[in-house]
PDB file of C-alpha atoms in Angstrom:
ATOM      1  CA  UNK A  83      84.631 122.099  97.697  1.00 93.00           C
ATOM      2  CA  UNK A  84      83.078 121.222 101.249  1.00 96.00           C
ATOM      3  CA  UNK A  85      84.694 119.829 104.164  1.00 96.00           C
ATOM      4  CA  UNK A  86      82.599 117.170 103.777  1.00 97.00           C
ATOM      5  CA  UNK A  87      83.988 116.127 100.120  1.00 96.00           C
ATOM      6  CA  UNK A  88      87.610 116.922 101.114  1.00 96.00           C
ATOM      7  CA  UNK A  89      86.975 114.112 103.710  1.00 97.00           C
ATOM      8  CA  UNK A  90      85.720 111.864 101.801  1.00 97.00           C
ATOM      9  CA  UNK A  91      88.630 112.404  98.853  1.00 97.00           C
ATOM     10  CA  UNK A  92      91.066 112.058 102.565  1.00 96.00           C
ATOM     11  CA  UNK A  93      89.641 108.823 102.576  1.00 96.00           C
ATOM     12  CA  UNK A  94      89.773 108.033  99.002  1.00 96.00           C
ATOM     13  CA  UNK A  95      93.372 108.396  98.982  1.00 97.00           C
ATOM     14  CA  UNK A  96      93.555 106.622 102.191  1.00 96.00           C
ATOM     15  CA  UNK A  97      91.967 103.530 100.932  1.00 95.00           C
ATOM     16  CA  UNK A  98      94.068 103.955  97.905  1.00 96.00           C
ATOM     17  CA  UNK A  99      97.024 104.144 100.011  1.00 96.00           C
ATOM     18  CA  UNK A 100      96.226 101.095 101.959  1.00 95.00           C
ATOM     19  CA  UNK A 101      95.688  98.774  99.527  1.00 94.00           C
ATOM     20  CA  UNK A 102      98.911 100.062  97.014  1.00 94.00           C
ATOM     21  CA  UNK A 103     101.550 100.432 100.407  1.00 95.00           C
ATOM     22  CA  UNK A 104      99.881  98.201 102.896  1.00 93.00           C
ATOM     23  CA  UNK A 105      98.282  94.885 100.913  1.00 91.00           C
ATOM     24  CA  UNK A 106     100.118  95.361  97.396  1.00 90.00           C
ATOM     25  CA  UNK A 107     103.588  95.851  99.167  1.00 91.00           C
ATOM     26  CA  UNK A 108     104.427  98.366  96.996  1.00 92.00           C
ATOM     27  CA  UNK A 109     107.077 102.027  98.805  1.00 93.00           C
ATOM     28  CA  UNK A 110     105.570 104.931  99.372  1.00 93.00           C
ATOM     29  CA  UNK A 111     106.216 108.445  97.284  1.00 94.00           C
ATOM     30  CA  UNK A 112     108.836 110.353  97.704  1.00 93.00           C
ATOM     31  CA  UNK A 113     108.695 112.694 100.993  1.00 93.00           C
ATOM     32  CA  UNK A 114     108.587 116.504  99.855  1.00 92.00           C
ATOM     33  CA  UNK A 115     109.736 116.673 103.901  1.00 92.00           C
ATOM     34  CA  UNK A 116     106.321 117.636 105.525  1.00 92.00           C
ATOM     35  CA  UNK A 117     105.868 113.676 105.544  1.00 91.00           C
ATOM     36  CA  UNK A 118     102.177 113.967 103.525  1.00 92.00           C
ATOM     37  CA  UNK A 119     100.957 113.986  99.816  1.00 92.00           C
ATOM     38  CA  UNK A 120      99.890 117.387  98.938  1.00 93.00           C
ATOM     39  CA  UNK A 121      96.774 117.218  96.863  1.00 95.00           C
ATOM     40  CA  UNK A 122      94.780 120.402  95.407  1.00 94.00           C
ATOM     41  CA  UNK A 123      91.408 119.915  94.308  1.00 96.00           C
ATOM     42  CA  UNK A 124      91.916 122.544  91.054  1.00 95.00           C
ATOM     43  CA  UNK A 125      89.086 125.027  88.637  1.00 95.00           C
ATOM     44  CA  UNK A 126      90.609 123.824  85.414  1.00 93.00           C
ATOM     45  CA  UNK A 127      88.002 125.381  83.144  1.00 92.00           C
ATOM     46  CA  UNK A 128      89.260 128.356  84.944  1.00 90.00           C
ATOM     47  CA  UNK A 129      92.724 127.865  85.725  1.00 87.00           C
ATOM     48  CA  UNK A 130      93.065 128.067  89.031  1.00 86.00           C
ATOM     49  CA  UNK A 131      95.207 126.673  90.785  1.00 88.00           C
ATOM     50  CA  UNK A 132      95.715 127.272  94.874  1.00 85.00           C
ATOM     51  CA  UNK A 133      98.504 125.387  95.615  1.00 85.00           C
ATOM     52  CA  UNK A 134     101.388 124.305  93.680  1.00 86.00           C
ATOM     53  CA  UNK A 135     102.025 124.847  90.020  1.00 88.00           C
ATOM     54  CA  UNK A 136     101.076 122.787  86.965  1.00 90.00           C
ATOM     55  CA  UNK A 137     104.057 121.962  84.587  1.00 88.00           C
ATOM     56  CA  UNK A 138     103.773 124.450  81.676  1.00 89.00           C
ATOM     57  CA  UNK A 139     104.113 121.553  78.743  1.00 89.00           C
ATOM     58  CA  UNK A 140     101.055 120.439  80.196  1.00 89.00           C
ATOM     59  CA  UNK A 141      98.474 120.274  76.966  1.00 88.00           C
ATOM     60  CA  UNK A 142      95.723 122.512  77.093  1.00 89.00           C
ATOM     61  CA  UNK A 143      93.309 123.482  77.778  1.00 91.00           C
ATOM     62  CA  UNK A 144      93.433 122.222  81.105  1.00 91.00           C
ATOM     63  CA  UNK A 145      89.909 120.784  81.792  1.00 90.00           C
ATOM     64  CA  UNK A 146      90.311 117.695  79.571  1.00 90.00           C
ATOM     65  CA  UNK A 147      92.762 116.204  82.060  1.00 92.00           C
ATOM     66  CA  UNK A 148      90.489 114.759  85.230  1.00 94.00           C
ATOM     67  CA  UNK A 149      94.293 115.195  87.182  1.00 95.00           C
ATOM     68  CA  UNK A 150      97.507 116.525  86.921  1.00 95.00           C
ATOM     69  CA  UNK A 151     100.969 115.217  88.928  1.00 93.00           C
ATOM     70  CA  UNK A 152     103.192 117.886  89.130  1.00 93.00           C
ATOM     71  CA  UNK A 153     106.417 117.820  90.411  1.00 90.00           C
ATOM     72  CA  UNK A 154     107.333 119.999  93.196  1.00 89.00           C
ATOM     73  CA  UNK A 155     110.831 121.195  93.102  1.00 87.00           C
ATOM     74  CA  UNK A 156     112.018 117.387  95.628  1.00 88.00           C
ATOM     75  CA  UNK A 157     113.321 115.046  93.647  1.00 86.00           C
ATOM     76  CA  UNK A 158     110.407 112.298  92.649  1.00 85.00           C
ATOM     77  CA  UNK A 159     108.136 114.222  94.275  1.00 90.00           C
ATOM     78  CA  UNK A 160     105.185 115.161  93.178  1.00 92.00           C
ATOM     79  CA  UNK A 161     102.036 117.124  93.585  1.00 94.00           C
ATOM     80  CA  UNK A 162      98.250 115.762  92.795  1.00 96.00           C
ATOM     81  CA  UNK A 163      95.993 118.060  91.296  1.00 96.00           C
ATOM     82  CA  UNK A 164      92.707 116.761  91.193  1.00 97.00           C
ATOM     83  CA  UNK A 165      89.983 118.358  88.167  1.00 96.00           C
ATOM     84  CA  UNK A 166      86.875 119.751  90.644  1.00 96.00           C
ATOM     85  CA  UNK A 167      85.004 118.525  88.503  1.00 95.00           C
ATOM     86  CA  UNK A 168      85.842 115.321  86.944  1.00 95.00           C
ATOM     87  CA  UNK A 169      88.663 114.311  89.097  1.00 95.00           C
ATOM     88  CA  UNK A 170      87.259 113.220  92.435  1.00 96.00           C
ATOM     89  CA  UNK A 171      86.660 109.678  91.909  1.00 94.00           C
ATOM     90  CA  UNK A 172      88.426 106.749  93.808  1.00 94.00           C
ATOM     91  CA  UNK A 173      89.381 105.434  90.627  1.00 92.00           C
ATOM     92  CA  UNK A 174      91.220 109.109  89.551  1.00 94.00           C
ATOM     93  CA  UNK A 175      92.758 109.553  93.103  1.00 96.00           C
ATOM     94  CA  UNK A 176      94.073 105.725  93.201  1.00 96.00           C
ATOM     95  CA  UNK A 177      95.810 105.984  89.642  1.00 95.00           C
ATOM     96  CA  UNK A 178      97.083 109.201  90.375  1.00 96.00           C
ATOM     97  CA  UNK A 179      98.134 108.274  93.919  1.00 97.00           C
ATOM     98  CA  UNK A 180      99.943 105.316  92.287  1.00 96.00           C
ATOM     99  CA  UNK A 181     101.779 107.607  89.903  1.00 95.00           C
ATOM    100  CA  UNK A 182     103.837 108.891  92.961  1.00 95.00           C
ATOM    101  CA  UNK A 183     104.541 105.583  93.949  1.00 94.00           C
ATOM    102  CA  UNK A 184     105.442 104.476  90.182  1.00 92.00           C
ATOM    103  CA  UNK A 185     108.139 107.795  90.527  1.00 89.00           C
ATOM    104  CA  UNK A 186     109.302 106.646  93.846  1.00 89.00           C
ATOM    105  CA  UNK A 187     110.200 103.116  92.441  1.00 89.00           C
ATOM    106  CA  UNK A 188     111.961 104.269  88.777  1.00 89.00           C
ATOM    107  CA  UNK A 189     111.077 108.210  87.638  1.00 86.00           C
ATOM    108  CA  UNK A 190     110.914 109.286  83.920  1.00 85.00           C
ATOM    109  CA  UNK A 191     109.344 106.072  82.832  1.00 86.00           C
ATOM    110  CA  UNK A 192     108.117 105.783  79.590  1.00 86.00           C
ATOM    111  CA  UNK A 193     104.422 107.035  79.133  1.00 82.00           C
ATOM    112  CA  UNK A 194     102.467 103.812  77.801  1.00 82.00           C
ATOM    113  CA  UNK A 195     104.402 102.117  80.537  1.00 86.00           C
ATOM    114  CA  UNK A 196     103.492 104.524  83.733  1.00 89.00           C
ATOM    115  CA  UNK A 197      99.600 104.859  82.638  1.00 88.00           C
ATOM    116  CA  UNK A 198      99.642 100.779  81.951  1.00 86.00           C
ATOM    117  CA  UNK A 199     100.943  99.907  85.435  1.00 89.00           C
ATOM    118  CA  UNK A 200      98.772 103.222  87.407  1.00 91.00           C
ATOM    119  CA  UNK A 201      95.589 101.882  86.012  1.00 89.00           C
ATOM    120  CA  UNK A 202      96.245  97.882  86.301  1.00 89.00           C
ATOM    121  CA  UNK A 203      97.047  99.219  90.200  1.00 89.00           C
ATOM    122  CA  UNK A 204      93.961 101.304  90.372  1.00 90.00           C
ATOM    123  CA  UNK A 205      91.670  98.923  88.372  1.00 87.00           C
ATOM    124  CA  UNK A 206      92.906  95.833  91.316  1.00 86.00           C
ATOM    125  CA  UNK A 207      91.933  98.709  94.875  1.00 88.00           C
ATOM    126  CA  UNK A 208      88.561  98.995  92.391  1.00 82.00           C
ATOM    127  CA  UNK A 209      88.063  95.480  92.963  1.00 78.00           C
ATOM    128  CA  UNK A 210      89.457  95.618  96.264  1.00 75.00           C
ATOM    129  CA  UNK A 211      87.018  98.198  97.483  1.00 70.00           C
ATOM    130  CA  UNK A 212      84.033  96.686  96.015  1.00 69.00           C
ATOM    131  CA  UNK A 213      83.729  98.026  92.870  1.00 63.00           C
ATOM    132  CA  UNK A 214      84.364  97.209  89.187  1.00 61.00           C
ATOM    133  CA  UNK A 215      86.544  97.805  85.858  1.00 59.00           C
ATOM    134  CA  UNK A 216      84.058  99.472  83.113  1.00 58.00           C
ATOM    135  CA  UNK A 217      86.650  99.231  80.158  1.00 54.00           C
ATOM    136  CA  UNK A 218      87.157  95.795  80.208  1.00 51.00           C
ATOM    137  CA  UNK A 219      86.947  95.666  75.832  1.00 49.00           C
ATOM    138  CA  UNK A 220      89.947  98.008  75.499  1.00 51.00           C
ATOM    139  CA  UNK A 221      92.812  96.784  73.307  1.00 53.00           C
ATOM    140  CA  UNK A 222      96.285  96.274  75.449  1.00 51.00           C
ATOM    141  CA  UNK A 223      98.400  95.920  72.562  1.00 54.00           C
ATOM    142  CA  UNK A 224      98.785  99.414  70.978  1.00 56.00           C
ATOM    143  CA  UNK A 225      99.299 103.083  71.800  1.00 54.00           C
ATOM    144  CA  UNK A 226      99.020 105.864  69.852  1.00 54.00           C
ATOM    145  CA  UNK A 227      96.850 107.540  67.127  1.00 56.00           C
ATOM    146  CA  UNK A 228      96.277 103.929  65.766  1.00 58.00           C
ATOM    147  CA  UNK A 229      94.468 102.863  68.529  1.00 60.00           C
ATOM    148  CA  UNK A 230      91.684 104.753  68.959  1.00 60.00           C
ATOM    149  CA  UNK A 231      90.540 108.470  69.598  1.00 59.00           C
ATOM    150  CA  UNK A 232      90.544 109.072  73.125  1.00 60.00           C
ATOM    151  CA  UNK A 233      93.544 110.129  75.608  1.00 63.00           C
ATOM    152  CA  UNK A 234      92.527 106.871  77.270  1.00 59.00           C
ATOM    153  CA  UNK A 235      93.699 104.705  74.605  1.00 58.00           C
ATOM    154  CA  UNK A 236      96.053 107.269  72.911  1.00 56.00           C
ATOM    155  CA  UNK A 237      98.497 107.251  75.585  1.00 60.00           C
ATOM    156  CA  UNK A 238      98.507 103.567  77.104  1.00 60.00           C
ATOM    157  CA  UNK A 239      96.181 102.879  79.719  1.00 68.00           C
ATOM    158  CA  UNK A 240      94.779  99.692  77.833  1.00 66.00           C
ATOM    159  CA  UNK A 241      97.970  97.958  78.689  1.00 68.00           C
ATOM    160  CA  UNK A 242      96.821  97.349  82.475  1.00 72.00           C
ATOM    161  CA  UNK A 243      95.395  94.453  80.864  1.00 73.00           C
ATOM    162  CA  UNK A 244      99.213  93.459  80.022  1.00 78.00           C
ATOM    163  CA  UNK A 245     100.247  94.051  83.792  1.00 78.00           C
ATOM    164  CA  UNK A 246      97.408  92.558  85.069  1.00 81.00           C
ATOM    165  CA  UNK A 247      98.141  88.733  82.730  1.00 81.00           C
ATOM    166  CA  UNK A 248     102.205  89.543  84.027  1.00 84.00           C
ATOM    167  CA  UNK A 249     100.903  89.891  87.855  1.00 82.00           C
ATOM    168  CA  UNK A 250      97.843  86.875  87.841  1.00 83.00           C
ATOM    169  CA  UNK A 251     101.433  84.545  85.979  1.00 88.00           C
ATOM    170  CA  UNK A 252     104.251  85.469  88.068  1.00 89.00           C
ATOM    171  CA  UNK A 253     102.590  87.754  90.996  1.00 81.00           C
ATOM    172  CA  UNK A 254     102.345  91.113  92.156  1.00 72.00           C
ATOM    173  CA  UNK A 255     105.886  92.012  92.536  1.00 70.00           C
TER     174      UNK A 255
END
């Protein structure tokens, strides 16, 4: 990617971090010792990963993913790998950053909870930054193959609506 594209990604990460930590009050991600969030922009089609590694348990092909969060050796700390062709949007950046915050709070939670809360926080960050939610017609009470044909449906992302309801009723905490 170009320096301009890298700068744009940095601005997206900074805005998402500001929303999650500064505005919503969540703790920052676990530090691996350098005081930074490690991000790599990778070519998932040709499996070119210049920094860190992608977990071998990640389902293939890699290019089906917009991003992959990978443990980096420090307990609770992760690297973010963005797909160079599909992973450079504010929505993807903020979703993956929230996964790092989740791992700092409660590592190893169930996938439906991880994806539902990350999507909820991302929708909140999108709206605060002037964006909107494009998948408002999704189901909020189902996970698995019976819930849809896409990885989005099967992996619990639509559960964000449950967390929005809970936040509206009881607050963001």
